[in-house]
Coordinates of C-alpha atoms in Angstrom, one line a residue:
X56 CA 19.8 -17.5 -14.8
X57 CA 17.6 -15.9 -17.5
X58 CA 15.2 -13.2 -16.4
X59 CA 12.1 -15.6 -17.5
X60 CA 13.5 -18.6 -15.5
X61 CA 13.1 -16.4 -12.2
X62 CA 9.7 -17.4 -10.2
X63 CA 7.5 -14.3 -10.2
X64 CA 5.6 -13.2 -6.9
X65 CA 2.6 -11.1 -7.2
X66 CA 1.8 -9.0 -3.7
X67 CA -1.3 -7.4 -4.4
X68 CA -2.4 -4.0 -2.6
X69 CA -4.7 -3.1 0.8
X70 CA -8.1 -4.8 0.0
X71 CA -6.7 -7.2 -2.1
X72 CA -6.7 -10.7 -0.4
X73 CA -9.4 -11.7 1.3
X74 CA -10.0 -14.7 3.5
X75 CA -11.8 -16.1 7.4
X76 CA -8.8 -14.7 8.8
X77 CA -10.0 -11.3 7.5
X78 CA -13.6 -11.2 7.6
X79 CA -15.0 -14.8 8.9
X80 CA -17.2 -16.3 6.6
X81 CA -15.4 -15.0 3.1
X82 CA -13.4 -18.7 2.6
X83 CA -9.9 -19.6 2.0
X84 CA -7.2 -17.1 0.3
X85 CA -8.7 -15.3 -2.9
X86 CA -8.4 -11.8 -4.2
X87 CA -12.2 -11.3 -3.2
X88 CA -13.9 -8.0 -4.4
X89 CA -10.6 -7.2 -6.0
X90 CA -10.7 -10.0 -8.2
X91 CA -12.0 -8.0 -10.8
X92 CA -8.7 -5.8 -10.5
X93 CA -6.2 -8.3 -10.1
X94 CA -7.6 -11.5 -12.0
X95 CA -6.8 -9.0 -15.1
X96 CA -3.7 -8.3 -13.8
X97 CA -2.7 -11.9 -13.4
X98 CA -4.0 -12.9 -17.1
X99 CA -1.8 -9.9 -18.3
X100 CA 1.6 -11.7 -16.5
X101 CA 0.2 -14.6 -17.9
X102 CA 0.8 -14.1 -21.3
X103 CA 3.9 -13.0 -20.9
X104 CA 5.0 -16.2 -20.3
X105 CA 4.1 -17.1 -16.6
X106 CA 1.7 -19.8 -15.2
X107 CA -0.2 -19.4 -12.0
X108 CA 1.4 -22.1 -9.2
X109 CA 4.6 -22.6 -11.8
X110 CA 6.5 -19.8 -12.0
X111 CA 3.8 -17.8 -11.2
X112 CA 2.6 -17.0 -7.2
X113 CA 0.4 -14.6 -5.3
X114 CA 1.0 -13.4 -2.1
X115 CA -2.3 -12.9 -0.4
X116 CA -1.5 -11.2 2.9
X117 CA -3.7 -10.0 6.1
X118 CA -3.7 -6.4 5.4
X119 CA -5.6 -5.6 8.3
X120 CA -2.4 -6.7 10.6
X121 CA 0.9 -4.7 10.6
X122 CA 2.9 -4.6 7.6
X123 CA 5.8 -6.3 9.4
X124 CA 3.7 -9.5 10.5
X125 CA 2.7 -9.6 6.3
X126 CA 5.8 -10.1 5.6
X127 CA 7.0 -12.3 7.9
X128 CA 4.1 -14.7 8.1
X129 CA 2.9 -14.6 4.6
X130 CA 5.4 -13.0 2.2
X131 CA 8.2 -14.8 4.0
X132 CA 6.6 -18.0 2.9
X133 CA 5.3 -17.6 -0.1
X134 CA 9.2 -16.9 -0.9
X135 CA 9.9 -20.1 0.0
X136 CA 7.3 -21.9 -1.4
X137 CA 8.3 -20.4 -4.7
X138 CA 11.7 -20.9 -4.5
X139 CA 10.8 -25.0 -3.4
X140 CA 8.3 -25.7 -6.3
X141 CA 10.6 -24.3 -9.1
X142 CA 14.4 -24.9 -7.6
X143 CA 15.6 -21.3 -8.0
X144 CA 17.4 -19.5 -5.8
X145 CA 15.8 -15.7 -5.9
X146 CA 12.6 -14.4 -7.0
X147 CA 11.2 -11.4 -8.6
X148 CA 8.3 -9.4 -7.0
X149 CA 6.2 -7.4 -8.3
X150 CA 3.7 -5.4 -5.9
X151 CA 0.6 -3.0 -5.9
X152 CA 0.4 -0.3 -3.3
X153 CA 0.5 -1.5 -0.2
X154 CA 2.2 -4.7 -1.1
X155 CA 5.2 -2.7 -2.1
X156 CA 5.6 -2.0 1.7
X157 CA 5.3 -5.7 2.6
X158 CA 7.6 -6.4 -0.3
X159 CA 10.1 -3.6 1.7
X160 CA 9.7 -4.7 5.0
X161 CA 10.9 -8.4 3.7
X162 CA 13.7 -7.3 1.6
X163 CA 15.2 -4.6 4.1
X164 CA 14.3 -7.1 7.3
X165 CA 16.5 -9.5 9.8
X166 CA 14.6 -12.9 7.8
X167 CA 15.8 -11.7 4.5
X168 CA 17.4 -14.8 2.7
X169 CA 19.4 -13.2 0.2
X170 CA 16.5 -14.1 -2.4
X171 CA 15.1 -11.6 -4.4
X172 CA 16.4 -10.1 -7.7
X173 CA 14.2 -7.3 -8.7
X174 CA 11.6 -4.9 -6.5
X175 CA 9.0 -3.8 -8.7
X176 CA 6.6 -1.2 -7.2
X177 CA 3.6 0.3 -8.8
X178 CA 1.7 3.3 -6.9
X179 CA 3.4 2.5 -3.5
X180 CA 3.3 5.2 -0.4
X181 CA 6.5 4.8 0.3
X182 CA 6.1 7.9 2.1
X183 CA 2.5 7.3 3.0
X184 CA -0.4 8.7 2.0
X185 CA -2.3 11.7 3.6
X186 CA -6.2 10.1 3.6
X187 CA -5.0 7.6 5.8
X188 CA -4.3 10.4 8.4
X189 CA -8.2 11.3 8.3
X190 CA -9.3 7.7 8.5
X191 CA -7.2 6.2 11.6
X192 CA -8.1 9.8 13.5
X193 CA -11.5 9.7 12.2
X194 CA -12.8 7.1 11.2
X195 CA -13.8 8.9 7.8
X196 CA -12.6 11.1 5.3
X197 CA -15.2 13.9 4.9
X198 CA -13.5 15.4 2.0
X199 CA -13.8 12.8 -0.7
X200 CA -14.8 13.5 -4.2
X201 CA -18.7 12.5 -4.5
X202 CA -18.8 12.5 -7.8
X203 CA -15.7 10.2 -9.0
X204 CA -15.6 6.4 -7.8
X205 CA -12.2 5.4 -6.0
X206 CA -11.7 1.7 -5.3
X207 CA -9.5 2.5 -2.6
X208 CA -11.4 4.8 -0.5
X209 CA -14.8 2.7 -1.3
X210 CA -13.5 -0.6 0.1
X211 CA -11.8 1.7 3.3
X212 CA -15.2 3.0 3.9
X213 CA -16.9 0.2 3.6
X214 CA -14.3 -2.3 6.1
X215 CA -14.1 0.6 8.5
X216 CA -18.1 0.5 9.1
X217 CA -18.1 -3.6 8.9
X218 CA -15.8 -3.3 12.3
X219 CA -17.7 -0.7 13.4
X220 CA -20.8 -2.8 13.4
X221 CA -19.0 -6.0 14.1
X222 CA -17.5 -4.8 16.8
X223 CA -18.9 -3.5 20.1
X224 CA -17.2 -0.2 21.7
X225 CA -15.3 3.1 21.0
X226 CA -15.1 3.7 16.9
X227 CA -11.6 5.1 17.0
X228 CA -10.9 1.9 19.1
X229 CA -12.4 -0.9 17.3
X230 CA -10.8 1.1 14.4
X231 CA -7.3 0.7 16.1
X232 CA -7.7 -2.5 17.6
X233 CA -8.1 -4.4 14.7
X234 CA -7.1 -2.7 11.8
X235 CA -3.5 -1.6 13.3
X236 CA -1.7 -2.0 9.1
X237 CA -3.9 1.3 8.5
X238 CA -1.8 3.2 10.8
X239 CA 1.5 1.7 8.9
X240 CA 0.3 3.3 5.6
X241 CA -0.3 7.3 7.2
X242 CA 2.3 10.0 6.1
X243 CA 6.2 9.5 7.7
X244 CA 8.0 12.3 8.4
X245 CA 9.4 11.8 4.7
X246 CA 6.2 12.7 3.3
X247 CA 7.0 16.2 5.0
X248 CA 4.4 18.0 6.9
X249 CA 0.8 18.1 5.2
X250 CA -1.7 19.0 7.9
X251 CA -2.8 22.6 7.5
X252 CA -4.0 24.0 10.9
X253 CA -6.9 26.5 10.0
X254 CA -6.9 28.5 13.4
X255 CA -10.1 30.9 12.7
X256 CA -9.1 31.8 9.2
X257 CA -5.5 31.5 10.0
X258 CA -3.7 29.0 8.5
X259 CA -0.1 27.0 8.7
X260 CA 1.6 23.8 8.6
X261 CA 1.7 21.8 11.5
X262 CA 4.7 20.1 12.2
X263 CA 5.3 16.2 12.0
X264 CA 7.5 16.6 14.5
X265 CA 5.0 17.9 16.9
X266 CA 2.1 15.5 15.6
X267 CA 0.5 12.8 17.9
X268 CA -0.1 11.3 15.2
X269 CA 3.1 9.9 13.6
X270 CA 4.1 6.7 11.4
X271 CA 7.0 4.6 13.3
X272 CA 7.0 2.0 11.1
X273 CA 7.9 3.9 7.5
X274 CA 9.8 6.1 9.4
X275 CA 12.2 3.6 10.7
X276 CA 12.0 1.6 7.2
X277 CA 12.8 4.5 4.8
X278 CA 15.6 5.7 7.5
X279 CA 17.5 2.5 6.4
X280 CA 16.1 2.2 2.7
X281 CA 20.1 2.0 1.7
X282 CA 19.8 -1.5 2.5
X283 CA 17.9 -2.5 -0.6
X284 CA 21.2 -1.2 -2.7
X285 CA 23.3 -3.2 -0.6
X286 CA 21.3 -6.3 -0.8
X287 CA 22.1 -5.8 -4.7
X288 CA 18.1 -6.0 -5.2
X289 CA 17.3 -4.5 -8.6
X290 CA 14.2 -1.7 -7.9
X291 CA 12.0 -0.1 -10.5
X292 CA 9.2 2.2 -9.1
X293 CA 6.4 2.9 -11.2
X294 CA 4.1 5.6 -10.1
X295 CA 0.6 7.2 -11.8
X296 CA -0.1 10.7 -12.5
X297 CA -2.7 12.9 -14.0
X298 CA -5.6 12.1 -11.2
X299 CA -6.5 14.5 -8.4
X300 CA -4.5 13.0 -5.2
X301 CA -4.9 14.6 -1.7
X302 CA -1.2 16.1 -0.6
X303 CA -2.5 18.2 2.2
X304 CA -5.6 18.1 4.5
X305 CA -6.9 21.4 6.4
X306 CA -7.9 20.7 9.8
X307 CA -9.4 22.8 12.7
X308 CA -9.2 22.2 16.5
X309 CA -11.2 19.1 17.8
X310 CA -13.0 19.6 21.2
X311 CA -14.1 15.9 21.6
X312 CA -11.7 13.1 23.2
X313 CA -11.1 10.1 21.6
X314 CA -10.7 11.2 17.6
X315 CA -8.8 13.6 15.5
X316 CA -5.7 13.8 17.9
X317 CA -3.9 15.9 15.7
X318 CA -7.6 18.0 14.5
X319 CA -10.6 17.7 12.9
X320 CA -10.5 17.5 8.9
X321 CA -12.6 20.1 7.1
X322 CA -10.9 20.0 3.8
X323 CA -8.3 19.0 1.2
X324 CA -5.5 20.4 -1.2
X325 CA -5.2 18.4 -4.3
X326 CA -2.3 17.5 -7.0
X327 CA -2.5 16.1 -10.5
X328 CA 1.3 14.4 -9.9
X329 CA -0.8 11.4 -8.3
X330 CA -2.7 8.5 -9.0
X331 CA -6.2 9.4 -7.0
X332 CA -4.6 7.8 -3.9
X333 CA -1.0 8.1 -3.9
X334 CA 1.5 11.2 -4.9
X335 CA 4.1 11.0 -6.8
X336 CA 6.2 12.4 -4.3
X337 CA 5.5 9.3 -2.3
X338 CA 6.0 6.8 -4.4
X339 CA 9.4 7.8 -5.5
X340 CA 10.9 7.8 -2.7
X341 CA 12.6 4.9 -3.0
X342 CA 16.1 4.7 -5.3
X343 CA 15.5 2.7 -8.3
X344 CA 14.6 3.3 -12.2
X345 CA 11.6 5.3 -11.9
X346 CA 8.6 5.4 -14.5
X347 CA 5.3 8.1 -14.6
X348 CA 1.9 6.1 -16.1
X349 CA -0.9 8.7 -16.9
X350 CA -4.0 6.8 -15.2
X351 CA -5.7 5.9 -11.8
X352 CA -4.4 3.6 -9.1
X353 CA -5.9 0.7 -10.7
X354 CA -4.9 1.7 -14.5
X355 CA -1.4 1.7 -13.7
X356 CA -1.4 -1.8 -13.3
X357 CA -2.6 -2.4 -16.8
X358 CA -0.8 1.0 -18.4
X359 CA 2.2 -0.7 -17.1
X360 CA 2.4 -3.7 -19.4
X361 CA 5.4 -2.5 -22.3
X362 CA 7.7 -1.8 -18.9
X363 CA 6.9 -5.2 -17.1
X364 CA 7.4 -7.2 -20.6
X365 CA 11.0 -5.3 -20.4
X366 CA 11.6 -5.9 -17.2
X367 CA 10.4 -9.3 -16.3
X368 CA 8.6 -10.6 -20.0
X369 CA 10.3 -13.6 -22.0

């Protein structure tokens, strides 16, 4: 089979599907707000050769859940209705962020149907990301950048208030309750240990392995990462660089209950090997052919184009 003649499958990243079953009253399955980051996107594959509902799918996906039940209720069948509308056998994904995680936890799971010929990643935590720490402890991330918009941490800000006011009780428990695919997305214990314990003035690494706060999920998903090799899935990994990107967070001792388990953010240690949201570190992770795209989380979709025609293109 020719590489054009293989269905492509878009999974777009956290915040990017929307729908009733995420916040009632939005409609049926659209990229919502992030339309005017994907919609380009889309147009871009589009002209490569590829026509929306053809040989051409999204996977919109209830982000707010676990990872695992994305993939299994939504990615799992968005497979299939590929593979049923165009008569081939395996597909090719191509995923955003957080979607590379669903696109993981499909390809390395027990309902894997032998289906998928290439993995394509672009800016995915494959090792998590540190903000996330601050914001499922939190509720907040006190050190972000004032003065430099991030569609990421805008839209996390913004849906972490919505359940605050839409729902009643605890923050941290609203926060937990029904947003638990934030807490798939913190740092694993492959990210290494990035907490920085400032003890009046003193300051050192907290360990992961003593952390409260830990990440089962990557943890047990990048422990059998192998798999991917063995499932003869073609992988190509495409990270950003060249943005500021939080790699550590300094915390201090929290005397309240209820919040910042593992302490209290104060501040933030920054690299320029990231994307504004995720490291390079991270997203590399995972085996495959790697490429580094100078530009944000959202530019690397676009700066990406020459190695997607290669890859994918007619």
């Amino acid at each position: 089979m020719r590489k054009e003649h293989v269905p492509l499958i878009v999974i777009p990243g956290l915040f990017g599907s929307m729908s009733d079953e995420i916040i009632p009253g939005t409609g049926g399955w659209s990229f919502g707000l992030a339309g005017m980051v994907y919609e380009p996107f889309v147009l871009m594959l589009e002209a490569m050769g590829y026509r929306r509902g053809k040989n051409l799918f999204i996977c919109f996906y209830d982000w707010s859940q676990t990872i695992e039940h994305s993939a299994s209720q939504y990615l799992l069948k968005t497979v299939a209705l590929a593979k049923r509308q165009t008569g081939a056998e395996r597909v090719n994904l191509v995923s955003h962020s957080m979607g590379g995680l669903v696109a993981r936890a499909y390809v390395q799971g027990n309902e894997y149907q032998n289906d998928v010929d290439q993995l394509i990643q672009l800016c995915t935590p494959n090792a998590g990301s540190a903000p996330n720490y601050s914001y499922w402890t939190g509720g907040e991330l006190p050190t972000a950048q004032k003065d430099k918009i991030n569609f990421v941490h805008f839209y996390m800000r913004w849906y972490l208030e919505y359940l605050s006011h839409h729902y009643k009780g605890n923050r941290m428990d609203v926060i937990h309750r029904h947003f638990p695919g934030l807490q798939d997305i913190l740092p694993g214990s492959d990210y290494q240990n990035y907490l920085i314990m400032n003890d009046r003035g003193n300051r050192s690494l907290l360990p992961y392995s003593q952390m409260k706060t830990t990440n089962a999920f990557l943890d047990s998903l990048n422990a059998e990462r192998a798999i991917i090799n063995e499932r003869s899935i073609d992988v190509t990994v495409i990270a950003g660089s060249g943005e500021e990107s939080i790699k550590y967070l300094e915390v201090v001792s929290y005397t309240g209950t209820g919040a910042w388990v593992d302490g209290e953010v104060t501040a933030a240690s920054y690299t320029n090997k990231g994307d504004g949201d995720a490291i390079e570190e991270s997203v590399f992770l995972l085996d495959g052919d790697h490429y580094t795209v100078e530009g944000t989380h959202i530019e690397v979709l676009y700066k990406s184009k020459d190695i997607l025609r290669r890859k994918i293109g007619s």
